[in-house]
Short mmCIF file of C-alpha atoms in Angstrom, two decimals:
data_model
loop_
_atom_site.label_atom_id
_atom_site.label_comp_id
_atom_site.label_asym_id
_atom_site.label_seq_id
_atom_site.Cartn_x
_atom_site.Cartn_y
_atom_site.Cartn_z
CA MET A 1 11.86 -34.19 -11.91
CA ASP A 2 14.51 -34.97 -9.33
CA GLY A 3 14.75 -33.49 -5.87
CA VAL A 4 17.71 -31.27 -6.63
CA ALA A 5 15.97 -29.61 -9.60
CA LEU A 6 12.93 -28.91 -7.40
CA LEU A 7 15.17 -27.54 -4.69
CA THR A 8 16.81 -25.26 -7.26
CA VAL A 9 13.42 -23.87 -8.24
CA PHE A 10 12.59 -23.32 -4.57
CA VAL A 11 15.80 -21.47 -3.72
CA LEU A 12 15.67 -19.23 -6.79
CA ALA A 13 12.00 -18.43 -6.13
CA ALA A 14 12.87 -17.51 -2.55
CA PHE A 15 15.42 -14.96 -3.74
CA VAL A 16 13.07 -13.50 -6.36
CA GLY A 17 10.30 -13.33 -3.77
CA TYR A 18 12.47 -11.55 -1.25
CA GLU A 19 13.69 -8.99 -3.81
CA VAL A 20 10.26 -8.24 -5.27
CA ILE A 21 8.44 -8.07 -1.96
CA SER A 22 10.98 -5.87 -0.20
CA LYS A 23 10.13 -3.24 -2.85
CA VAL A 24 6.40 -3.31 -2.14
CA SER A 25 5.08 0.07 -0.96
CA SER A 26 4.22 -0.06 2.74
CA THR A 27 0.96 1.71 1.86
CA LEU A 28 -0.05 -1.50 0.12
CA HIS A 29 0.87 -4.06 2.75
CA THR A 30 -2.73 -5.19 3.28
CA PRO A 31 -3.33 -5.77 -0.45
CA LEU A 32 0.07 -7.51 -0.52
CA MET A 33 -1.13 -9.92 2.11
CA SER A 34 -4.44 -10.63 0.44
CA GLY A 35 -2.82 -10.71 -3.01
CA SER A 36 -0.06 -13.10 -2.04
CA ASN A 37 -2.72 -15.11 -0.27
CA ALA A 38 -4.62 -15.32 -3.56
CA ILE A 39 -1.45 -16.56 -5.25
CA SER A 40 -1.18 -19.38 -2.73
CA GLY A 41 -4.70 -20.32 -3.83
CA ILE A 42 -2.99 -21.83 -6.89
CA VAL A 43 -2.76 -24.89 -4.66
CA LEU A 44 -6.05 -25.51 -6.49
CA VAL A 45 -3.93 -27.03 -9.29
CA GLY A 46 -2.55 -29.54 -6.81
CA THR A 47 -5.96 -30.41 -5.45
CA VAL A 48 -7.27 -31.08 -8.97
CA ILE A 49 -4.31 -33.40 -9.62
CA ILE A 50 -4.93 -35.28 -6.38
CA ALA A 51 -8.69 -35.45 -7.05
CA SER A 52 -8.04 -37.13 -10.39
CA VAL A 53 -5.78 -39.84 -8.96
CA ALA A 54 -7.57 -40.50 -5.65
CA GLU A 55 -8.85 -44.08 -5.35
CA SER A 56 -11.03 -44.70 -2.31
CA ALA A 57 -14.35 -42.92 -1.89
CA VAL A 58 -13.06 -41.19 1.24
CA ALA A 59 -9.99 -39.92 -0.59
CA VAL A 60 -12.07 -38.62 -3.50
CA THR A 61 -14.39 -36.81 -1.12
CA LEU A 62 -11.52 -35.24 0.79
CA ALA A 63 -9.81 -34.21 -2.44
CA LEU A 64 -13.02 -32.56 -3.71
CA VAL A 65 -13.37 -30.69 -0.41
CA ALA A 66 -9.79 -29.51 -0.89
CA VAL A 67 -10.67 -28.37 -4.44
CA ALA A 68 -13.54 -26.31 -3.03
CA LEU A 69 -11.40 -24.81 -0.25
CA ALA A 70 -8.62 -23.85 -2.66
CA SER A 71 -11.21 -22.27 -4.97
CA VAL A 72 -12.48 -20.11 -2.09
CA ASN A 73 -8.90 -18.96 -1.53
CA LEU A 74 -8.05 -18.32 -5.18
CA VAL A 75 -11.23 -16.58 -6.34
CA GLY A 76 -11.91 -14.71 -3.10
CA GLY A 77 -8.29 -13.63 -2.77
CA PHE A 78 -7.98 -12.01 -6.20
CA LEU A 79 -11.41 -10.37 -6.01
CA VAL A 80 -10.94 -8.85 -2.56
CA THR A 81 -7.49 -7.58 -3.52
CA ASP A 82 -8.94 -5.90 -6.59
CA ARG A 83 -11.70 -4.37 -4.48
CA MET A 84 -9.12 -2.84 -2.18
CA LEU A 85 -6.77 -1.65 -4.89
CA GLN A 86 -9.49 0.20 -6.80
CA MET A 87 -9.95 2.40 -3.71
CA PHE A 88 -6.43 3.76 -3.88
CA ARG A 89 -6.73 6.98 -5.86
CA ARG A 90 -4.50 9.94 -6.43
CA ARG A 91 -5.44 13.49 -5.46
CA SER A 92 -8.20 14.57 -7.82
CA MET B 1 3.56 -36.17 -13.28
CA THR B 2 4.23 -32.62 -14.46
CA GLY B 3 3.09 -33.74 -17.90
CA ASP B 4 4.56 -32.62 -21.19
CA SER B 5 6.75 -29.61 -21.82
CA GLY B 6 3.70 -27.60 -22.93
CA THR B 7 2.30 -27.79 -19.42
CA ALA B 8 5.68 -26.89 -17.97
CA LEU B 9 5.87 -23.83 -20.24
CA ALA B 10 2.37 -22.76 -19.25
CA TYR B 11 3.36 -23.07 -15.59
CA LEU B 12 6.41 -20.91 -16.25
CA LEU B 13 4.17 -18.25 -17.78
CA VAL B 14 1.83 -18.41 -14.78
CA ALA B 15 4.77 -18.06 -12.38
CA VAL B 16 5.90 -14.95 -14.27
CA CYS B 17 2.35 -13.55 -14.02
CA PHE B 18 2.48 -13.99 -10.23
CA ILE B 19 5.83 -12.21 -9.99
CA VAL B 20 4.45 -9.36 -12.13
CA ALA B 21 1.45 -9.18 -9.78
CA LEU B 22 3.71 -8.73 -6.77
CA LYS B 23 5.95 -6.30 -8.62
CA GLY B 24 2.91 -4.18 -9.45
CA LEU B 25 2.38 -3.62 -5.74
CA SER B 26 5.46 -1.41 -5.58
CA SER B 27 3.13 1.49 -6.43
CA PRO B 28 -0.62 2.05 -6.09
CA ARG B 29 -0.56 3.18 -9.74
CA THR B 30 0.41 -0.24 -11.09
CA ALA B 31 -1.03 -2.46 -8.38
CA ARG B 32 -4.47 -3.05 -9.84
CA VAL B 33 -3.16 -4.03 -13.27
CA GLY B 34 -0.64 -6.32 -11.60
CA ASN B 35 -3.38 -8.05 -9.65
CA ALA B 36 -5.34 -8.57 -12.87
CA VAL B 37 -2.25 -10.13 -14.50
CA GLY B 38 -1.93 -12.46 -11.51
CA ALA B 39 -5.59 -13.44 -11.78
CA ALA B 40 -5.19 -14.10 -15.51
CA GLY B 41 -2.24 -16.35 -14.72
CA ALA B 42 -4.35 -18.25 -12.21
CA VAL B 43 -7.11 -18.75 -14.80
CA LEU B 44 -4.56 -20.05 -17.31
CA ALA B 45 -3.19 -22.51 -14.75
CA VAL B 46 -6.64 -23.84 -13.94
CA VAL B 47 -7.57 -24.24 -17.64
CA VAL B 48 -4.32 -26.09 -18.34
CA ILE B 49 -4.71 -28.46 -15.43
CA LEU B 50 -8.30 -29.28 -16.40
CA LEU B 51 -7.20 -30.00 -19.97
CA VAL B 52 -4.04 -31.92 -19.16
CA GLU B 53 -5.10 -34.02 -16.22
CA ARG B 54 -8.35 -35.03 -17.91
CA PRO B 55 -9.79 -36.16 -14.65
CA ASP B 56 -12.46 -38.77 -15.06
CA ARG B 57 -14.09 -36.79 -12.29
CA LEU B 58 -14.17 -33.59 -14.33
CA LEU B 59 -17.78 -32.82 -13.45
CA ALA B 60 -17.28 -33.35 -9.73
CA VAL B 61 -14.11 -31.24 -9.77
CA LEU B 62 -15.85 -28.45 -11.69
CA ALA B 63 -18.77 -28.52 -9.27
CA ALA B 64 -16.43 -28.23 -6.28
CA MET B 65 -14.64 -25.34 -8.00
CA VAL B 66 -17.88 -23.52 -8.69
CA VAL B 67 -19.11 -23.93 -5.13
CA GLY B 68 -15.80 -22.79 -3.63
CA GLY B 69 -15.40 -19.96 -6.12
CA ALA B 70 -18.91 -18.69 -5.44
CA VAL B 71 -18.33 -18.72 -1.69
CA GLY B 72 -15.04 -16.85 -2.18
CA ALA B 73 -16.60 -14.30 -4.53
CA VAL B 74 -19.50 -13.53 -2.22
CA ALA B 75 -17.21 -13.22 0.78
CA ALA B 76 -14.83 -10.93 -1.14
CA ARG B 77 -17.71 -8.70 -2.20
CA ARG B 78 -19.46 -8.51 1.15
CA VAL B 79 -16.57 -8.13 3.60
CA VAL B 80 -16.24 -4.71 5.23
CA MET B 81 -12.77 -3.21 5.18
CA THR B 82 -12.43 -3.25 8.97
CA ALA B 83 -12.93 -7.04 8.83
CA MET B 84 -10.13 -7.58 6.30
CA PRO B 85 -7.80 -9.24 8.84
CA GLN B 86 -10.40 -11.93 9.61
CA MET B 87 -10.98 -12.45 5.90
CA VAL B 88 -7.29 -12.94 5.18
CA ALA B 89 -7.07 -15.29 8.16
CA VAL B 90 -9.83 -17.48 6.75
CA PHE B 91 -8.30 -17.51 3.25
CA ASN B 92 -4.93 -18.44 4.77
CA GLY B 93 -6.60 -21.22 6.68
CA VAL B 94 -8.44 -22.81 3.76
CA GLY B 95 -5.31 -22.61 1.59
CA GLY B 96 -3.31 -24.36 4.28
CA ALA B 97 -6.01 -27.00 4.67
CA ALA B 98 -6.00 -27.69 0.92
CA GLY B 99 -2.21 -28.13 0.90
CA ALA B 100 -2.29 -30.42 3.93
CA THR B 101 -5.03 -32.54 2.33
CA ILE B 102 -2.94 -33.02 -0.82
CA ALA B 103 0.03 -34.23 1.22
CA ALA B 104 -2.06 -36.49 3.49
CA LEU B 105 -3.77 -38.19 0.52
CA GLU B 106 -0.44 -38.61 -1.26
CA MET B 107 0.96 -40.32 1.85
CA VAL B 108 -1.97 -42.69 2.15
CA GLU B 109 -2.59 -43.54 -1.50
CA GLY B 110 0.55 -42.53 -3.37
CA THR B 111 3.91 -44.28 -3.39
CA PRO B 112 6.36 -41.56 -2.44
CA ASP B 113 9.96 -42.37 -1.48
CA THR B 114 11.32 -41.57 1.96
CA GLY B 115 12.42 -38.03 1.10
CA ARG B 116 9.07 -37.13 -0.40
CA LEU B 117 7.25 -38.75 2.52
CA ALA B 118 9.24 -36.57 4.90
CA VAL B 119 8.27 -33.44 2.98
CA ALA B 120 4.66 -34.65 2.88
CA ALA B 121 4.64 -35.08 6.66
CA PHE B 122 6.04 -31.56 7.01
CA THR B 123 3.34 -30.26 4.64
CA VAL B 124 0.57 -31.85 6.69
CA LEU B 125 2.02 -30.41 9.90
CA ILE B 126 2.44 -26.83 8.74
CA GLY B 127 -0.75 -26.79 6.65
CA ALA B 128 -2.88 -28.07 9.53
CA VAL B 129 -1.29 -25.56 11.91
CA ALA B 130 -2.04 -22.78 9.40
CA PHE B 131 -5.66 -23.96 9.22
CA SER B 132 -6.51 -24.36 12.90
CA GLY B 133 -4.37 -21.38 13.93
CA SER B 134 -6.14 -19.18 11.39
CA MET B 135 -9.53 -20.32 12.63
CA VAL B 136 -8.63 -19.31 16.20
CA ALA B 137 -7.28 -15.97 14.95
CA PHE B 138 -10.52 -15.49 13.00
CA ALA B 139 -12.63 -16.23 16.09
CA ARG B 140 -10.56 -13.72 18.05
CA LEU B 141 -10.84 -10.92 15.49
CA GLN B 142 -14.51 -11.58 14.83
CA GLU B 143 -14.99 -11.41 18.61
CA LEU B 144 -16.49 -14.87 18.74
CA MET B 145 -14.04 -15.41 21.57
CA SER B 146 -12.17 -13.13 23.94
CA GLY B 147 -9.22 -11.21 22.58
CA ARG B 148 -7.27 -11.70 25.78
CA PRO B 149 -4.41 -14.19 25.71
CA LEU B 150 -5.63 -17.50 27.04
CA ILE B 151 -3.14 -18.80 29.58
CA TYR B 152 -3.80 -21.91 31.64
CA PRO B 153 -1.57 -23.55 34.21
CA GLY B 154 1.22 -25.50 32.54
CA ALA B 155 0.54 -23.99 29.11
CA ARG B 156 4.21 -24.18 28.33
CA TRP B 157 4.31 -27.92 29.05
CA VAL B 158 1.14 -28.72 27.14
CA PHE B 159 2.46 -26.88 24.08
CA GLY B 160 5.90 -28.45 24.42
CA LEU B 161 4.46 -31.98 24.68
CA ALA B 162 2.08 -31.43 21.76
CA LEU B 163 4.97 -30.14 19.66
CA ALA B 164 7.16 -33.10 20.59
CA ALA B 165 4.39 -35.61 19.81
CA THR B 166 3.64 -33.95 16.47
CA VAL B 167 7.27 -33.88 15.42
CA ALA B 168 7.71 -37.50 16.55
CA ALA B 169 4.76 -38.59 14.39
CA GLY B 170 6.14 -36.56 11.49
CA VAL B 171 9.55 -38.19 11.79
CA TRP B 172 8.27 -41.73 12.29
CA LEU B 173 6.00 -41.63 9.21
CA PRO B 174 8.66 -41.51 6.49
CA TRP B 175 10.62 -44.27 8.27
CA GLY B 176 7.99 -46.96 7.95
CA GLY B 177 5.34 -45.56 10.25
CA PRO B 178 1.88 -47.19 9.91
CA THR B 179 -0.81 -45.51 7.82
CA TRP B 180 -3.03 -44.62 10.81
CA LEU B 181 -0.21 -42.33 11.84
CA VAL B 182 -1.24 -39.94 9.05
CA GLY B 183 -4.54 -39.38 10.82
CA ALA B 184 -2.75 -38.93 14.14
CA LEU B 185 -0.41 -36.40 12.55
CA VAL B 186 -3.36 -34.42 11.17
CA GLY B 187 -5.08 -34.40 14.56
CA LEU B 188 -1.96 -33.47 16.49
CA SER B 189 -1.07 -30.68 14.06
CA LEU B 190 -4.57 -29.23 14.25
CA GLY B 191 -4.32 -29.21 18.05
CA LEU B 192 -0.88 -27.65 17.86
CA GLY B 193 -2.19 -24.76 15.76
CA VAL B 194 -4.86 -24.01 18.37
CA LEU B 195 -2.38 -24.17 21.25
CA PHE B 196 -0.01 -21.95 19.28
CA VAL B 197 -2.46 -19.09 18.75
CA LEU B 198 -4.47 -19.21 22.01
CA PRO B 199 -1.82 -17.50 24.19
CA VAL B 200 -1.36 -14.63 21.71
CA GLY B 201 -3.68 -11.79 22.54
CA GLY B 202 -5.26 -8.61 21.25
CA ALA B 203 -2.79 -6.33 19.55
CA ASP B 204 -0.42 -9.19 18.70
CA VAL B 205 -2.91 -11.13 16.57
CA PRO B 206 -1.91 -9.25 13.37
CA ILE B 207 1.61 -10.65 13.69
CA VAL B 208 0.19 -14.14 13.97
CA ILE B 209 -1.83 -13.58 10.80
CA SER B 210 1.30 -12.50 8.92
CA LEU B 211 3.06 -15.59 10.19
CA LEU B 212 0.17 -17.91 9.26
CA ASN B 213 0.25 -16.25 5.83
CA ALA B 214 3.87 -17.39 5.55
CA PHE B 215 2.89 -20.87 6.80
CA SER B 216 0.18 -21.26 4.15
CA GLY B 217 2.72 -20.25 1.50
CA ILE B 218 5.25 -22.76 2.77
CA THR B 219 2.51 -25.42 2.79
CA VAL B 220 1.79 -24.78 -0.88
CA ALA B 221 5.49 -24.85 -1.79
CA ALA B 222 6.01 -28.11 0.12
CA SER B 223 2.94 -29.72 -1.46
CA GLY B 224 4.44 -28.69 -4.80
CA TYR B 225 7.53 -30.70 -3.90
CA VAL B 226 5.38 -33.69 -3.00
CA LEU B 227 3.57 -33.50 -6.37
CA GLU B 228 6.74 -32.50 -8.28
CA ASN B 229 4.91 -29.41 -9.47
CA THR B 230 7.13 -26.38 -10.09
CA LEU B 231 4.25 -23.88 -10.20
CA LEU B 232 3.16 -24.72 -6.67
CA ILE B 233 6.76 -24.47 -5.48
CA VAL B 234 7.28 -21.01 -7.02
CA ALA B 235 3.89 -19.60 -5.95
CA GLY B 236 4.14 -21.00 -2.43
CA THR B 237 7.67 -19.73 -1.98
CA LEU B 238 6.69 -16.21 -3.08
CA VAL B 239 3.92 -16.20 -0.49
CA GLY B 240 6.20 -17.64 2.15
CA ALA B 241 8.71 -14.83 1.50
CA SER B 242 5.96 -12.22 1.67
CA GLY B 243 4.54 -13.51 4.95
CA THR B 244 7.99 -13.77 6.51
CA LEU B 245 8.94 -10.22 5.53
CA LEU B 246 5.65 -8.79 6.80
CA THR B 247 5.99 -10.65 10.08
CA ARG B 248 9.43 -9.17 10.62
CA LEU B 249 8.28 -5.67 9.63
CA MET B 250 5.37 -5.82 12.07
CA ALA B 251 7.57 -7.05 14.89
CA LYS B 252 10.01 -4.24 14.16
CA ALA B 253 7.16 -1.71 14.21
CA MET B 254 6.19 -3.00 17.64
CA GLY B 255 9.77 -2.90 18.83
CA ARG B 256 9.70 -6.52 19.97
CA PRO B 257 11.31 -9.71 18.67
CA VAL B 258 8.88 -12.11 16.94
CA THR B 259 9.62 -14.82 19.51
CA ASN B 260 8.63 -12.51 22.35
CA ILE B 261 5.30 -11.75 20.68
CA LEU B 262 4.52 -15.40 20.00
CA PHE B 263 5.81 -16.97 23.19
CA GLY B 264 5.82 -13.99 25.56
CA ALA B 265 2.54 -15.10 27.11
CA PHE B 266 4.03 -18.50 27.96
CA ALA B 267 6.63 -16.69 30.04
CA GLY B 268 3.93 -14.63 31.73
CA GLY B 269 5.01 -11.43 30.00
CA SER B 270 1.79 -10.41 28.28
CA THR B 271 1.64 -6.75 27.36
CA LEU B 272 -2.09 -6.40 27.79
CA GLY B 273 -2.47 -4.10 30.77
CA GLY B 274 -5.36 -3.36 33.09
CA GLY B 275 -6.38 0.00 31.72
CA ALA B 276 -7.31 2.06 34.77
CA GLU B 277 -8.18 5.71 34.33
CA THR B 278 -5.66 8.25 35.48
CA ASP B 279 -6.57 11.17 37.77
CA ARG B 280 -3.73 13.45 36.76
CA PRO B 281 -4.79 16.84 35.36
CA VAL B 282 -5.24 17.32 31.62
CA ARG B 283 -6.37 20.29 29.58
CA SER B 284 -9.59 19.72 27.73
CA ALA B 285 -11.30 22.11 25.36
CA SER B 286 -14.51 22.52 23.40
CA ALA B 287 -14.86 21.72 19.71
CA GLU B 288 -14.98 25.48 18.98
CA ASP B 289 -11.60 26.03 20.67
CA VAL B 290 -10.01 23.14 18.79
CA ALA B 291 -11.55 24.37 15.54
CA ILE B 292 -9.82 27.74 16.01
CA LEU B 293 -6.52 25.97 16.68
CA LEU B 294 -6.92 23.93 13.48
CA GLY B 295 -8.48 26.64 11.30
CA TYR B 296 -5.63 29.09 11.81
CA ALA B 297 -2.82 26.56 11.46
CA ARG B 298 -0.62 26.33 8.39
CA LYS B 299 0.19 22.68 8.62
CA VAL B 300 -1.79 19.89 10.28
CA ILE B 301 -0.79 16.24 10.54
CA MET B 302 -3.48 13.69 11.33
CA ALA B 303 -2.40 10.64 13.33
CA PRO B 304 -5.23 8.11 13.06
CA GLY B 305 -5.37 4.90 15.09
CA TYR B 306 -7.68 1.92 15.08
CA GLY B 307 -10.08 3.80 17.39
CA LEU B 308 -10.95 5.86 14.32
CA ALA B 309 -12.12 2.75 12.49
CA VAL B 310 -13.97 1.44 15.55
CA ALA B 311 -15.91 4.72 15.64
CA GLN B 312 -16.44 4.46 11.85
CA ALA B 313 -15.10 8.01 11.64
CA GLN B 314 -12.83 7.73 8.58
CA HIS B 315 -15.20 9.75 6.40
CA ALA B 316 -15.62 12.41 9.11
CA LEU B 317 -11.82 12.75 9.32
CA ARG B 318 -11.62 13.09 5.54
CA ASP B 319 -14.33 15.80 5.67
CA LEU B 320 -12.38 17.72 8.28
CA ALA B 321 -9.21 17.45 6.19
CA GLY B 322 -11.14 18.71 3.15
CA GLU B 323 -12.49 21.67 5.11
CA LEU B 324 -9.00 22.56 6.35
CA GLU B 325 -7.56 22.29 2.83
CA ARG B 326 -10.21 24.67 1.55
CA ARG B 327 -8.70 27.16 3.97
CA GLY B 328 -5.28 26.60 2.38
CA ILE B 329 -3.94 24.47 5.22
CA GLU B 330 -1.48 21.70 4.41
CA VAL B 331 -2.90 18.39 5.64
CA SER B 332 -1.30 14.95 5.65
CA TYR B 333 -1.85 11.65 7.42
CA ALA B 334 0.83 9.96 9.52
CA ILE B 335 0.38 6.21 9.36
CA HIS B 336 2.03 4.04 11.97
CA PRO B 337 2.64 0.48 10.71
CA VAL B 338 0.53 -0.98 13.53
CA ALA B 339 -2.22 1.66 13.33
CA GLY B 340 -4.70 -0.95 12.12
CA ARG B 341 -5.32 -4.63 12.72
CA MET B 342 -2.95 -5.94 10.06
CA PRO B 343 0.04 -4.54 8.15
CA GLY B 344 -1.07 -1.53 6.09
CA HIS B 345 -4.67 -1.78 7.31
CA MET B 346 -5.09 1.95 8.09
CA ASN B 347 -4.14 2.86 4.52
CA VAL B 348 -6.96 0.70 3.18
CA LEU B 349 -9.45 2.16 5.65
CA LEU B 350 -8.53 5.73 4.66
CA ALA B 351 -8.41 4.91 0.96
CA GLU B 352 -11.96 3.62 1.32
CA ALA B 353 -12.88 7.05 2.74
CA ASP B 354 -11.48 8.60 -0.47
CA VAL B 355 -8.28 9.92 1.05
CA PRO B 356 -5.80 10.17 -1.86
CA TYR B 357 -2.91 7.78 -1.30
CA ASP B 358 -0.25 10.45 -1.84
CA LYS B 359 -1.38 12.02 1.45
CA LEU B 360 -0.81 8.82 3.40
CA LYS B 361 2.69 9.08 4.78
CA GLU B 362 4.56 6.30 6.46
CA MET B 363 6.23 6.83 9.79
CA ASP B 364 9.82 7.32 8.65
CA SER B 365 8.98 9.94 6.06
CA VAL B 366 6.48 11.88 8.18
CA ASN B 367 8.36 11.99 11.48
CA PRO B 368 10.75 14.83 10.47
CA GLU B 369 7.67 16.84 9.45
CA PHE B 370 6.10 17.04 12.89
CA LYS B 371 8.65 19.68 13.93
CA THR B 372 7.19 22.10 11.42
CA ALA B 373 3.55 21.15 12.02
CA ASP B 374 1.30 23.54 13.93
CA VAL B 375 -1.09 20.84 15.06
CA ALA B 376 -0.82 17.08 15.37
CA LEU B 377 -4.38 15.73 15.51
CA VAL B 378 -4.40 12.31 17.17
CA VAL B 379 -7.63 10.40 16.57
CA GLY B 380 -8.26 7.03 18.19
CA ALA B 381 -4.56 6.37 18.72
CA ASN B 382 -2.57 6.30 21.92
CA ASP B 383 0.38 3.92 22.22
CA VAL B 384 1.79 4.83 18.79
CA VAL B 385 2.36 8.43 19.95
CA ASN B 386 3.40 7.60 23.53
CA PRO B 387 6.86 9.07 24.21
CA ALA B 388 7.35 6.42 26.91
CA ALA B 389 8.43 4.20 24.01
CA ARG B 390 11.50 6.42 23.68
CA SER B 391 12.17 7.47 27.26
CA ALA B 392 10.91 4.86 29.74
CA PRO B 393 13.10 1.72 29.63
CA GLY B 394 10.75 -0.09 32.03
CA SER B 395 7.69 0.43 29.86
CA PRO B 396 6.23 -2.54 27.92
CA ILE B 397 6.28 -0.44 24.75
CA TYR B 398 9.86 0.76 25.27
CA GLY B 399 11.75 0.45 21.98
CA MET B 400 8.66 0.63 19.78
CA PRO B 401 9.16 3.23 17.04
CA ILE B 402 6.52 5.94 17.46
CA LEU B 403 5.08 8.89 15.56
CA ALA B 404 6.86 12.06 16.71
CA ALA B 405 3.56 13.87 17.41
CA ASP B 406 5.10 15.35 20.56
CA GLU B 407 7.35 17.50 18.37
CA ALA B 408 4.44 19.42 16.84
CA LYS B 409 3.74 22.94 18.15
CA SER B 410 0.50 21.72 19.65
CA ILE B 411 -1.16 18.35 19.97
CA VAL B 412 -4.87 17.61 19.98
CA PHE B 413 -6.22 14.26 21.14
CA LEU B 414 -9.73 13.19 20.26
CA LYS B 415 -10.51 10.69 23.00
CA ARG B 416 -13.51 8.97 24.48
CA SER B 417 -12.01 8.89 27.97
CA LEU B 418 -8.65 8.89 29.70
CA ARG B 419 -8.41 5.13 29.57
CA PRO B 420 -4.95 4.02 28.41
CA GLY B 421 -4.52 2.24 25.09
CA PHE B 422 -4.00 -1.43 24.28
CA ALA B 423 -0.71 -1.66 26.13
CA GLY B 424 -2.36 -0.24 29.26
CA ILE B 425 0.31 2.36 29.89
CA GLU B 426 -0.20 5.97 30.82
CA ASN B 427 0.61 8.43 28.07
CA GLU B 428 2.77 11.35 29.25
CA LEU B 429 1.82 13.26 26.13
CA LEU B 430 -1.75 13.66 27.42
CA HIS B 431 -0.41 15.77 30.28
CA ASP B 432 1.96 17.83 28.15
CA PRO B 433 1.30 21.61 28.35
CA LYS B 434 1.13 21.67 24.52
CA THR B 435 -1.68 19.10 24.50
CA THR B 436 -5.41 19.73 24.28
CA LEU B 437 -8.03 17.02 24.70
CA LEU B 438 -11.40 16.96 23.05
CA PHE B 439 -13.52 14.32 24.77
CA GLY B 440 -16.25 12.38 23.02
CA ASP B 441 -16.95 9.82 20.31
CA ALA B 442 -14.48 10.37 17.44
CA LYS B 443 -17.21 10.60 14.82
CA ASP B 444 -19.26 13.15 16.81
CA SER B 445 -16.20 15.21 17.68
CA LEU B 446 -15.00 15.31 14.07
CA GLY B 447 -18.49 16.29 12.92
CA LYS B 448 -18.54 19.17 15.41
CA LEU B 449 -15.06 20.23 14.30
CA VAL B 450 -16.14 20.34 10.65
CA THR B 451 -19.12 22.56 11.54
CA SER B 452 -17.00 24.82 13.74
CA VAL B 453 -14.21 25.19 11.18
CA LYS B 454 -16.81 26.04 8.50
CA SER B 455 -18.19 28.89 10.64
CA LEU B 456 -14.80 30.43 11.43
#
């Protein structure tokens, strides 16, 4: 994919992100931060790609460490967000 | 490298899942389902990548995923809600580190063109800053190191030089710089992150966390560009937008420009004051007196601050609210955006204490209500109700939007002592004739109030 196509994706995503996030309830700003943080854990996909093409032993090791770190972010992020969101209840 | 169109379609679906997850957060009703959709998207992405890439190191990759996932799951389950800012800081940090590693390895072993090399250098820089900066922020919040801004002679010059060296390395690399420069860039960027966060102290750390959140998102988006992976670009950009917006909201809630918060300490303008006790007269009362004031009110607004969480008194506050409601009194909670240690933190702390979310009112919607409130009960808060923010142009908090507690018919402060708050400024409201102080630990005082209201 060429640079311009990637740039297009980036710019459009920035607009969508701004629109969606400016509508987030301020009550939920902490879950927004942990939830968006979980989404950035999808960098796991990138670490798996790099782990499969790495050549030297050092590079493979580093890539596997990155896989583990991204997994912490992805799994922990979604779970902790869910834990917080289940506490928000309406008047009973 | 993005593989066939099937993979691309799957990525598109995952990106939509992430947008749905964020959209769900527009209301607490839909938020949990949204988060589950986001998680499902993440699972799909991971399955696809494991199938498509067919790494000959599948077992090693899976093992690393299991280890990391287990660590994340345990941390997510164990963390206490008051420690959420530290938790988010760590997650930001590891995400940034992962993105920086991708870019660094691609620079060393891949064959990117100049443009992609430039983006890779940028990814390493910002990802490493997100990592080391987050670790310092974590140490601060976890009280492994002092919360005071760390200023040393020439801090401005050290930071400036480090920044210049880092940028120089980042610019040289794509234009034929030697491979060892990648290592130098990593080291310099890590140092830069530390230098960046050290001078930011105490109450300003939440802003830094929001900003590092944005940095980790930008890292992921940039690493997506390096790998030509649209999913990483979309996901990272969404996070970058979220972090940027939250940073600006927090700065607005503090009434200060972001640059002042981040670099104010360099200029010697830290807002952390000394905190001496005042000897001006105040009116204090017993729990029984305050209970009468509350028990015969029609409308009470609670204004909780972080002191409430420090005293672990959220449940006691909820109990008092319940007791007042049983007497037919209208109770709501006024939440200042910087009441906690990160954006929206106080809402989570009160939700954990079973306060229904429809009683949590944000500043702009609750402020007009103070005029008709009989009692404003301020617990563990100080600066966010200090009228000096409106009336004293010389005050460090001047310009910060505050809760209009001073407009209530009477004001009750639950305070440990007369020590000023974080900003170290005297609060005129404490000496107002309408104000009553109840001294003591917030949890004890609230417990006594519950008992006294019950026996009215």
